[in-house]
C-alpha atoms as a PDB file:
ATOM      1  CA  MET A   1      93.214 130.895  99.400  1.00  0.00           C
ATOM      2  CA  GLY A   2      91.076 127.892  98.722  1.00  0.00           C
ATOM      3  CA  LYS A   3      89.199 125.852 101.240  1.00  0.00           C
ATOM      4  CA  VAL A   4      91.168 124.584 104.220  1.00  0.00           C
ATOM      5  CA  SER A   5      90.753 120.829 104.348  1.00  0.00           C
ATOM      6  CA  LYS A   6      88.611 119.536 107.204  1.00  0.00           C
ATOM      7  CA  ASP A   7      91.324 116.977 107.986  1.00  0.00           C
ATOM      8  CA  ALA A   8      93.940 119.692 108.406  1.00  0.00           C
ATOM      9  CA  LEU A   9      91.639 121.839 110.526  1.00  0.00           C
ATOM     10  CA  ASN A  10      90.681 118.852 112.680  1.00  0.00           C
ATOM     11  CA  ALA A  11      94.332 117.874 113.098  1.00  0.00           C
ATOM     12  CA  ILE A  12      95.241 121.423 114.098  1.00  0.00           C
ATOM     13  CA  ASN A  13      92.383 121.651 116.582  1.00  0.00           C
ATOM     14  CA  LYS A  14      93.112 118.208 118.027  1.00  0.00           C
ATOM     15  CA  LYS A  15      96.822 118.947 118.404  1.00  0.00           C
ATOM     16  CA  THR A  16      96.293 122.367 119.961  1.00  0.00           C
ATOM     17  CA  GLY A  17      93.200 121.508 121.976  1.00  0.00           C
ATOM     18  CA  LYS A  18      91.717 124.727 120.572  1.00  0.00           C
ATOM     19  CA  ASN A  19      88.926 125.469 118.146  1.00  0.00           C
ATOM     20  CA  ILE A  20      90.531 127.371 115.285  1.00  0.00           C
ATOM     21  CA  THR A  21      88.062 128.222 112.569  1.00  0.00           C
ATOM     22  CA  GLU A  22      88.578 128.020 108.840  1.00  0.00           C
ATOM     23  CA  GLY A  23      87.808 131.748 108.729  1.00  0.00           C
ATOM     24  CA  ALA A  24      90.656 132.521 111.131  1.00  0.00           C
ATOM     25  CA  VAL A  25      93.084 130.503 109.020  1.00  0.00           C
ATOM     26  CA  LYS A  26      91.897 132.205 105.835  1.00  0.00           C
ATOM     27  CA  LYS A  27      92.150 135.660 107.401  1.00  0.00           C
ATOM     28  CA  LEU A  28      95.748 135.043 108.417  1.00  0.00           C
ATOM     29  CA  ALA A  29      96.570 133.401 105.095  1.00  0.00           C
ATOM     30  CA  GLY A  30      95.186 136.451 103.319  1.00  0.00           C
ATOM     31  CA  THR A  31      98.047 138.496 104.767  1.00  0.00           C
ATOM     32  CA  VAL A  32     100.671 136.199 103.230  1.00  0.00           C
ATOM     33  CA  LYS A  33     102.286 137.397 100.023  1.00  0.00           C
ATOM     34  CA  PRO A  34     104.842 135.573  97.877  1.00  0.00           C
ATOM     35  CA  SER A  35     107.497 137.882  99.311  1.00  0.00           C
ATOM     36  CA  THR A  36     106.611 136.722 102.846  1.00  0.00           C
ATOM     37  CA  MET A  37     108.229 133.349 102.211  1.00  0.00           C
ATOM     38  CA  GLN A  38     111.395 134.999 100.858  1.00  0.00           C
ATOM     39  CA  ASN A  39     111.793 137.609 103.604  1.00  0.00           C
ATOM     40  CA  GLU A  40     113.074 136.008 106.798  1.00  0.00           C
ATOM     41  CA  ALA A  41     111.734 138.770 109.071  1.00  0.00           C
ATOM     42  CA  GLU A  42     108.263 138.488 107.500  1.00  0.00           C
ATOM     43  CA  LEU A  43     108.366 134.700 107.716  1.00  0.00           C
ATOM     44  CA  ARG A  44     109.300 134.841 111.396  1.00  0.00           C
ATOM     45  CA  LYS A  45     106.421 137.273 112.004  1.00  0.00           C
ATOM     46  CA  LEU A  46     104.018 134.897 110.236  1.00  0.00           C
ATOM     47  CA  ILE A  47     105.228 131.913 112.293  1.00  0.00           C
ATOM     48  CA  LYS A  48     104.654 133.890 115.482  1.00  0.00           C
ATOM     49  CA  GLN A  49     101.159 134.899 114.292  1.00  0.00           C
ATOM     50  CA  VAL A  50     100.266 131.263 113.605  1.00  0.00           C
ATOM     51  CA  SER A  51     101.700 130.271 116.972  1.00  0.00           C
ATOM     52  CA  SER A  52      99.658 132.949 118.708  1.00  0.00           C
ATOM     53  CA  MET A  53      96.455 132.013 116.869  1.00  0.00           C
ATOM     54  CA  ALA A  54      96.908 128.360 117.793  1.00  0.00           C
ATOM     55  CA  LYS A  55      98.025 129.287 121.307  1.00  0.00           C
ATOM     56  CA  VAL A  56     100.968 126.938 120.828  1.00  0.00           C
ATOM     57  CA  PRO A  57     104.301 128.319 122.016  1.00  0.00           C
ATOM     58  CA  VAL A  58     107.089 128.012 119.480  1.00  0.00           C
ATOM     59  CA  THR A  59     110.691 128.134 120.661  1.00  0.00           C
ATOM     60  CA  GLU A  60     113.282 130.195 118.829  1.00  0.00           C
ATOM     61  CA  SER A  61     115.002 126.985 117.709  1.00  0.00           C
ATOM     62  CA  THR A  62     111.731 125.720 116.232  1.00  0.00           C
ATOM     63  CA  VAL A  63     111.234 129.050 114.447  1.00  0.00           C
ATOM     64  CA  ASN A  64     114.748 128.694 113.027  1.00  0.00           C
ATOM     65  CA  GLU A  65     113.980 125.138 111.844  1.00  0.00           C
ATOM     66  CA  ILE A  66     110.733 126.235 110.179  1.00  0.00           C
ATOM     67  CA  VAL A  67     112.436 129.188 108.469  1.00  0.00           C
ATOM     68  CA  ALA A  68     115.198 126.902 107.179  1.00  0.00           C
ATOM     69  CA  ALA A  69     112.689 124.293 105.983  1.00  0.00           C
ATOM     70  CA  VAL A  70     110.546 126.877 104.188  1.00  0.00           C
ATOM     71  CA  LYS A  71     113.573 128.407 102.480  1.00  0.00           C
ATOM     72  CA  LYS A  72     114.891 124.990 101.474  1.00  0.00           C
ATOM     73  CA  SER A  73     111.553 123.758 100.160  1.00  0.00           C
ATOM     74  CA  GLY A  74     110.546 126.950  98.386  1.00  0.00           C
ATOM     75  CA  MET A  75     107.096 126.419  99.919  1.00  0.00           C
ATOM     76  CA  ASN A  76     104.229 127.964  98.004  1.00  0.00           C
ATOM     77  CA  PRO A  77     103.069 131.009  99.970  1.00  0.00           C
ATOM     78  CA  SER A  78      99.437 130.076  99.437  1.00  0.00           C
ATOM     79  CA  ASN A  79      99.979 126.798 101.265  1.00  0.00           C
ATOM     80  CA  MET A  80      99.296 127.978 104.802  1.00  0.00           C
ATOM     81  CA  GLU A  81      98.063 124.486 105.639  1.00  0.00           C
ATOM     82  CA  ALA A  82     101.540 123.014 105.072  1.00  0.00           C
ATOM     83  CA  LEU A  83     103.129 125.697 107.251  1.00  0.00           C
ATOM     84  CA  MET A  84     100.702 124.991 110.081  1.00  0.00           C
ATOM     85  CA  LYS A  85     101.288 121.245 109.817  1.00  0.00           C
ATOM     86  CA  MET A  86     105.046 121.819 109.912  1.00  0.00           C
ATOM     87  CA  MET A  87     104.681 123.876 113.082  1.00  0.00           C
ATOM     88  CA  LEU A  88     102.482 121.313 114.782  1.00  0.00           C
ATOM     89  CA  LYS A  89     105.021 118.528 114.255  1.00  0.00           C
ATOM     90  CA  LYS A  90     107.267 120.205 116.811  1.00  0.00           C
END
């Protein structure tokens, strides 16, 4: 994974009121494989990991919306930043 943009990290930290480091995002992103975005169980696990890291609760309906959006968009698995932004819109 490349560098996480400062804007994205700042937006995440501002929205969550937490201080999530670039290293933490990269560590989590390092566990994501292309198959993660295709496997609904793996995708749900990833969403819950991001939620836990950000200490932002995500309802089951929001998880369902994110899963549907990721499947529809064919989101690049290396784009953890986009996934986090999608979650924070909720």
